C-alpha cells in the first residue's frame, strides 16, 4: 500500500504462473536459452567521447549534470523535437542500445532523431543540462536496468530530473466529463524534495503513472 500519493508500488501477481510450470525442473537447454535471452535483452549506453578523452576514462567518469529532462513516448519525444531541439543549441552525446519484443536497435551512434532510439542531448551553452529523447519501447523487465545504467553515469548531488510523458484522455479519472476537458492538458507529480513552484496543476487521485515514467 502506498504511504503517499505518487509513491511507486509493485503489486504481487501470479498471473500466467502455472503450478505445474513452477514445479518443473529447468533443463540445461532451458538455462542456456534463458541466458541467451537475458544477454540479448541487456541495455547498453554508448556515449560520444569528450575531446582528448580515452574510451576507458570516459566510461568511468561521472557526467556532471544539474538538470536532466527525459521525454518518454512518441508524443513527448515529438514535442521535444518541435519546441526544444529545433535549434543548433543541442548536440547528441549518447544513445541507448536495446532489444525487446517491440524494439530493435543497432550499435551505431550515428542515428537520426526519427529512429526508434533513446538519444541523449547536451545543451551546448551549459553542458550540465542533459536531455533524453526516448521514443522506443522499454520492456518491464528492462526498466530498472535502464534507470540503473542511465543514472549510474551521472552525479546525483543537486540533480533535478523532469519527466515528460503522455497518456490518453480516456484514461484520465475525473468527476467531470472528459468531453468538456481541453485537450491536450498538463498535470504534474512531484517528489517531496522538489521545492520550486510547479508550472501546472498537480495530478489528482486516483490517477497513476505507469511504466518507465513511473519507474
PDB file of N, CA, C and O in Angstrom, residues 150-193:
ATOM      1  N   UNK A 150      21.505   4.486 -16.874  1.00  0.00           N
ATOM      2  CA  UNK A 150      21.454   5.908 -17.229  1.00  0.00           C
ATOM      3  C   UNK A 150      21.898   6.771 -16.049  1.00  0.00           C
ATOM      4  O   UNK A 150      22.795   7.612 -16.162  1.00  0.00           O
ATOM      5  N   UNK A 151      21.274   6.573 -14.885  1.00  0.00           N
ATOM      6  CA  UNK A 151      21.612   7.401 -13.734  1.00  0.00           C
ATOM      7  C   UNK A 151      22.936   6.995 -13.107  1.00  0.00           C
ATOM      8  O   UNK A 151      23.526   7.776 -12.356  1.00  0.00           O
ATOM      9  N   UNK A 152      23.415   5.790 -13.418  1.00  0.00           N
ATOM     10  CA  UNK A 152      24.730   5.386 -12.937  1.00  0.00           C
ATOM     11  C   UNK A 152      25.859   6.144 -13.595  1.00  0.00           C
ATOM     12  O   UNK A 152      26.990   6.129 -13.102  1.00  0.00           O
ATOM     13  N   UNK A 153      25.563   6.817 -14.717  1.00  0.00           N
ATOM     14  CA  UNK A 153      26.582   7.606 -15.416  1.00  0.00           C
ATOM     15  C   UNK A 153      26.629   9.053 -14.931  1.00  0.00           C
ATOM     16  O   UNK A 153      27.487   9.818 -15.378  1.00  0.00           O
ATOM     17  N   UNK A 154      25.696   9.440 -14.049  1.00  0.00           N
ATOM     18  CA  UNK A 154      25.567  10.845 -13.668  1.00  0.00           C
ATOM     19  C   UNK A 154      25.843  11.061 -12.191  1.00  0.00           C
ATOM     20  O   UNK A 154      25.579  10.189 -11.368  1.00  0.00           O
ATOM     21  N   UNK A 155      26.336  12.245 -11.866  1.00  0.00           N
ATOM     22  CA  UNK A 155      26.437  12.633 -10.466  1.00  0.00           C
ATOM     23  C   UNK A 155      25.047  12.983  -9.950  1.00  0.00           C
ATOM     24  O   UNK A 155      24.292  13.679 -10.614  1.00  0.00           O
ATOM     25  N   UNK A 156      24.704  12.483  -8.765  1.00  0.00           N
ATOM     26  CA  UNK A 156      23.342  12.642  -8.239  1.00  0.00           C
ATOM     27  C   UNK A 156      23.152  13.923  -7.421  1.00  0.00           C
ATOM     28  O   UNK A 156      22.042  14.419  -7.296  1.00  0.00           O
ATOM     29  N   UNK A 157      24.226  14.464  -6.865  1.00  0.00           N
ATOM     30  CA  UNK A 157      24.100  15.607  -5.963  1.00  0.00           C
ATOM     31  C   UNK A 157      23.609  16.842  -6.721  1.00  0.00           C
ATOM     32  O   UNK A 157      24.187  17.249  -7.727  1.00  0.00           O
ATOM     33  N   UNK A 158      22.504  17.420  -6.234  1.00  0.00           N
ATOM     34  CA  UNK A 158      21.950  18.625  -6.856  1.00  0.00           C
ATOM     35  C   UNK A 158      21.283  18.386  -8.195  1.00  0.00           C
ATOM     36  O   UNK A 158      21.015  19.340  -8.938  1.00  0.00           O
ATOM     37  N   UNK A 159      20.988  17.129  -8.516  1.00  0.00           N
ATOM     38  CA  UNK A 159      20.393  16.808  -9.817  1.00  0.00           C
ATOM     39  C   UNK A 159      18.874  16.974  -9.779  1.00  0.00           C
ATOM     40  O   UNK A 159      18.199  16.447  -8.909  1.00  0.00           O
ATOM     41  N   UNK A 160      18.348  17.733 -10.731  1.00  0.00           N
ATOM     42  CA  UNK A 160      16.896  17.902 -10.872  1.00  0.00           C
ATOM     43  C   UNK A 160      16.434  17.155 -12.123  1.00  0.00           C
ATOM     44  O   UNK A 160      16.928  17.402 -13.219  1.00  0.00           O
ATOM     45  N   UNK A 161      15.496  16.228 -11.951  1.00  0.00           N
ATOM     46  CA  UNK A 161      15.018  15.393 -13.053  1.00  0.00           C
ATOM     47  C   UNK A 161      13.585  15.770 -13.396  1.00  0.00           C
ATOM     48  O   UNK A 161      12.724  15.854 -12.518  1.00  0.00           O
ATOM     49  N   UNK A 162      13.331  16.006 -14.673  1.00  0.00           N
ATOM     50  CA  UNK A 162      11.985  16.320 -15.163  1.00  0.00           C
ATOM     51  C   UNK A 162      11.582  15.257 -16.185  1.00  0.00           C
ATOM     52  O   UNK A 162      12.314  15.014 -17.146  1.00  0.00           O
ATOM     53  N   UNK A 163      10.431  14.617 -15.956  1.00  0.00           N
ATOM     54  CA  UNK A 163       9.934  13.568 -16.850  1.00  0.00           C
ATOM     55  C   UNK A 163       8.731  14.104 -17.630  1.00  0.00           C
ATOM     56  O   UNK A 163       7.795  14.639 -17.034  1.00  0.00           O
ATOM     57  N   UNK A 164       8.748  13.951 -18.932  1.00  0.00           N
ATOM     58  CA  UNK A 164       7.608  14.316 -19.787  1.00  0.00           C
ATOM     59  C   UNK A 164       7.040  13.037 -20.392  1.00  0.00           C
ATOM     60  O   UNK A 164       7.774  12.251 -21.003  1.00  0.00           O
ATOM     61  N   UNK A 165       5.744  12.816 -20.217  1.00  0.00           N
ATOM     62  CA  UNK A 165       5.103  11.645 -20.821  1.00  0.00           C
ATOM     63  C   UNK A 165       3.640  11.980 -21.096  1.00  0.00           C
ATOM     64  O   UNK A 165       3.120  12.986 -20.610  1.00  0.00           O
ATOM     65  N   UNK A 166       2.989  11.136 -21.852  1.00  0.00           N
ATOM     66  CA  UNK A 166       1.587  11.368 -22.207  1.00  0.00           C
ATOM     67  C   UNK A 166       0.769  10.107 -21.976  1.00  0.00           C
ATOM     68  O   UNK A 166       1.307   9.002 -21.904  1.00  0.00           O
ATOM     69  N   UNK A 167      -0.548  10.296 -21.842  1.00  0.00           N
ATOM     70  CA  UNK A 167      -1.475   9.168 -21.789  1.00  0.00           C
ATOM     71  C   UNK A 167      -2.804   9.628 -22.397  1.00  0.00           C
ATOM     72  O   UNK A 167      -3.072  10.833 -22.476  1.00  0.00           O
ATOM     73  N   UNK A 168      -3.643   8.702 -22.847  1.00  0.00           N
ATOM     74  CA  UNK A 168      -4.917   9.073 -23.464  1.00  0.00           C
ATOM     75  C   UNK A 168      -5.839   9.790 -22.474  1.00  0.00           C
ATOM     76  O   UNK A 168      -5.856   9.465 -21.278  1.00  0.00           O
ATOM     77  N   UNK A 169      -6.614  10.745 -22.978  1.00  0.00           N
ATOM     78  CA  UNK A 169      -7.592  11.445 -22.133  1.00  0.00           C
ATOM     79  C   UNK A 169      -8.601  10.459 -21.558  1.00  0.00           C
ATOM     80  O   UNK A 169      -9.092  10.637 -20.436  1.00  0.00           O
ATOM     81  N   UNK A 170      -8.894   9.387 -22.302  1.00  0.00           N
ATOM     82  CA  UNK A 170      -9.861   8.391 -21.836  1.00  0.00           C
ATOM     83  C   UNK A 170      -9.400   7.703 -20.548  1.00  0.00           C
ATOM     84  O   UNK A 170     -10.225   7.180 -19.796  1.00  0.00           O
ATOM     85  N   UNK A 171      -8.089   7.698 -20.291  1.00  0.00           N
ATOM     86  CA  UNK A 171      -7.565   7.072 -19.069  1.00  0.00           C
ATOM     87  C   UNK A 171      -7.583   8.018 -17.876  1.00  0.00           C
ATOM     88  O   UNK A 171      -7.299   7.587 -16.753  1.00  0.00           O
ATOM     89  N   UNK A 172      -7.899   9.286 -18.111  1.00  0.00           N
ATOM     90  CA  UNK A 172      -7.883  10.273 -17.027  1.00  0.00           C
ATOM     91  C   UNK A 172      -9.148  10.124 -16.184  1.00  0.00           C
ATOM     92  O   UNK A 172     -10.258  10.143 -16.697  1.00  0.00           O
ATOM     93  N   UNK A 173      -8.969   9.954 -14.884  1.00  0.00           N
ATOM     94  CA  UNK A 173     -10.100   9.737 -13.974  1.00  0.00           C
ATOM     95  C   UNK A 173     -10.494  11.061 -13.329  1.00  0.00           C
ATOM     96  O   UNK A 173      -9.706  11.692 -12.633  1.00  0.00           O
ATOM     97  N   UNK A 174     -11.747  11.461 -13.581  1.00  0.00           N
ATOM     98  CA  UNK A 174     -12.259  12.715 -13.050  1.00  0.00           C
ATOM     99  C   UNK A 174     -13.778  12.637 -12.954  1.00  0.00           C
ATOM    100  O   UNK A 174     -14.410  11.829 -13.646  1.00  0.00           O
ATOM    101  N   UNK A 175     -14.354  13.481 -12.087  1.00  0.00           N
ATOM    102  CA  UNK A 175     -15.805  13.523 -11.973  1.00  0.00           C
ATOM    103  C   UNK A 175     -16.426  14.307 -13.119  1.00  0.00           C
ATOM    104  O   UNK A 175     -17.616  14.194 -13.379  1.00  0.00           O
ATOM    105  N   UNK A 176     -15.615  15.116 -13.799  1.00  0.00           N
ATOM    106  CA  UNK A 176     -16.115  15.858 -14.955  1.00  0.00           C
ATOM    107  C   UNK A 176     -16.199  14.945 -16.170  1.00  0.00           C
ATOM    108  O   UNK A 176     -15.593  13.871 -16.209  1.00  0.00           O
ATOM    109  N   UNK A 177     -16.943  15.400 -17.154  1.00  0.00           N
ATOM    110  CA  UNK A 177     -16.981  14.678 -18.414  1.00  0.00           C
ATOM    111  C   UNK A 177     -15.689  14.967 -19.173  1.00  0.00           C
ATOM    112  O   UNK A 177     -15.268  16.122 -19.296  1.00  0.00           O
ATOM    113  N   UNK A 178     -15.042  13.916 -19.673  1.00  0.00           N
ATOM    114  CA  UNK A 178     -13.800  14.121 -20.434  1.00  0.00           C
ATOM    115  C   UNK A 178     -14.058  14.862 -21.745  1.00  0.00           C
ATOM    116  O   UNK A 178     -13.122  15.405 -22.336  1.00  0.00           O
ATOM    117  N   UNK A 179     -15.326  14.911 -22.170  1.00  0.00           N
ATOM    118  CA  UNK A 179     -15.653  15.622 -23.411  1.00  0.00           C
ATOM    119  C   UNK A 179     -15.502  17.134 -23.244  1.00  0.00           C
ATOM    120  O   UNK A 179     -15.281  17.862 -24.219  1.00  0.00           O
ATOM    121  N   UNK A 180     -15.630  17.619 -22.001  1.00  0.00           N
ATOM    122  CA  UNK A 180     -15.526  19.062 -21.765  1.00  0.00           C
ATOM    123  C   UNK A 180     -14.106  19.497 -21.427  1.00  0.00           C
ATOM    124  O   UNK A 180     -13.846  20.695 -21.297  1.00  0.00           O
ATOM    125  N   UNK A 181     -13.187  18.552 -21.275  1.00  0.00           N
ATOM    126  CA  UNK A 181     -11.807  18.890 -20.921  1.00  0.00           C
ATOM    127  C   UNK A 181     -11.057  19.424 -22.136  1.00  0.00           C
ATOM    128  O   UNK A 181     -11.229  18.932 -23.251  1.00  0.00           O
ATOM    129  N   UNK A 182     -10.222  20.437 -21.937  1.00  0.00           N
ATOM    130  CA  UNK A 182      -9.363  20.878 -23.048  1.00  0.00           C
ATOM    131  C   UNK A 182      -8.356  19.788 -23.363  1.00  0.00           C
ATOM    132  O   UNK A 182      -7.870  19.095 -22.472  1.00  0.00           O
ATOM    133  N   UNK A 183      -8.056  19.604 -24.619  1.00  0.00           N
ATOM    134  CA  UNK A 183      -7.119  18.550 -24.996  1.00  0.00           C
ATOM    135  C   UNK A 183      -6.089  19.107 -25.977  1.00  0.00           C
ATOM    136  O   UNK A 183      -6.464  19.713 -26.987  1.00  0.00           O
ATOM    137  N   UNK A 184      -4.802  18.959 -25.704  1.00  0.00           N
ATOM    138  CA  UNK A 184      -4.233  18.300 -24.523  1.00  0.00           C
ATOM    139  C   UNK A 184      -4.198  19.232 -23.305  1.00  0.00           C
ATOM    140  O   UNK A 184      -4.320  20.443 -23.447  1.00  0.00           O
ATOM    141  N   UNK A 185      -4.041  18.644 -22.109  1.00  0.00           N
ATOM    142  CA  UNK A 185      -3.847  19.438 -20.905  1.00  0.00           C
ATOM    143  C   UNK A 185      -2.694  18.836 -20.107  1.00  0.00           C
ATOM    144  O   UNK A 185      -2.304  17.687 -20.323  1.00  0.00           O
ATOM    145  N   UNK A 186      -2.160  19.622 -19.190  1.00  0.00           N
ATOM    146  CA  UNK A 186      -0.940  19.248 -18.487  1.00  0.00           C
ATOM    147  C   UNK A 186      -1.181  19.129 -16.989  1.00  0.00           C
ATOM    148  O   UNK A 186      -1.804  20.005 -16.381  1.00  0.00           O
ATOM    149  N   UNK A 187      -0.715  18.035 -16.409  1.00  0.00           N
ATOM    150  CA  UNK A 187      -0.770  17.817 -14.959  1.00  0.00           C
ATOM    151  C   UNK A 187       0.624  17.394 -14.490  1.00  0.00           C
ATOM    152  O   UNK A 187       1.461  16.978 -15.277  1.00  0.00           O
ATOM    153  N   UNK A 188       0.872  17.483 -13.195  1.00  0.00           N
ATOM    154  CA  UNK A 188       2.211  17.188 -12.683  1.00  0.00           C
ATOM    155  C   UNK A 188       2.160  16.333 -11.427  1.00  0.00           C
ATOM    156  O   UNK A 188       1.194  16.377 -10.660  1.00  0.00           O
ATOM    157  N   UNK A 189       3.204  15.551 -11.237  1.00  0.00           N
ATOM    158  CA  UNK A 189       3.512  14.889  -9.974  1.00  0.00           C
ATOM    159  C   UNK A 189       4.904  15.351  -9.560  1.00  0.00           C
ATOM    160  O   UNK A 189       5.757  15.589 -10.421  1.00  0.00           O
ATOM    161  N   UNK A 190       5.151  15.468  -8.271  1.00  0.00           N
ATOM    162  CA  UNK A 190       6.478  15.895  -7.820  1.00  0.00           C
ATOM    163  C   UNK A 190       6.853  15.148  -6.550  1.00  0.00           C
ATOM    164  O   UNK A 190       5.995  14.661  -5.814  1.00  0.00           O
ATOM    165  N   UNK A 191       8.141  15.057  -6.306  1.00  0.00           N
ATOM    166  CA  UNK A 191       8.623  14.434  -5.081  1.00  0.00           C
ATOM    167  C   UNK A 191       8.661  15.469  -3.960  1.00  0.00           C
ATOM    168  O   UNK A 191       8.539  16.672  -4.195  1.00  0.00           O
ATOM    169  N   UNK A 192       8.856  14.985  -2.744  1.00  0.00           N
ATOM    170  CA  UNK A 192       8.929  15.880  -1.590  1.00  0.00           C
ATOM    171  C   UNK A 192      10.161  16.780  -1.657  1.00  0.00           C
ATOM    172  O   UNK A 192      10.175  17.866  -1.083  1.00  0.00           O
ATOM    173  N   UNK A 193      11.201  16.340  -2.385  1.00  0.00           N
ATOM    174  CA  UNK A 193      12.431  17.122  -2.477  1.00  0.00           C
ATOM    175  C   UNK A 193      12.296  18.328  -3.400  1.00  0.00           C
ATOM    176  O   UNK A 193      13.094  19.261  -3.315  1.00  0.00           O
TER     177      UNK A 193
END
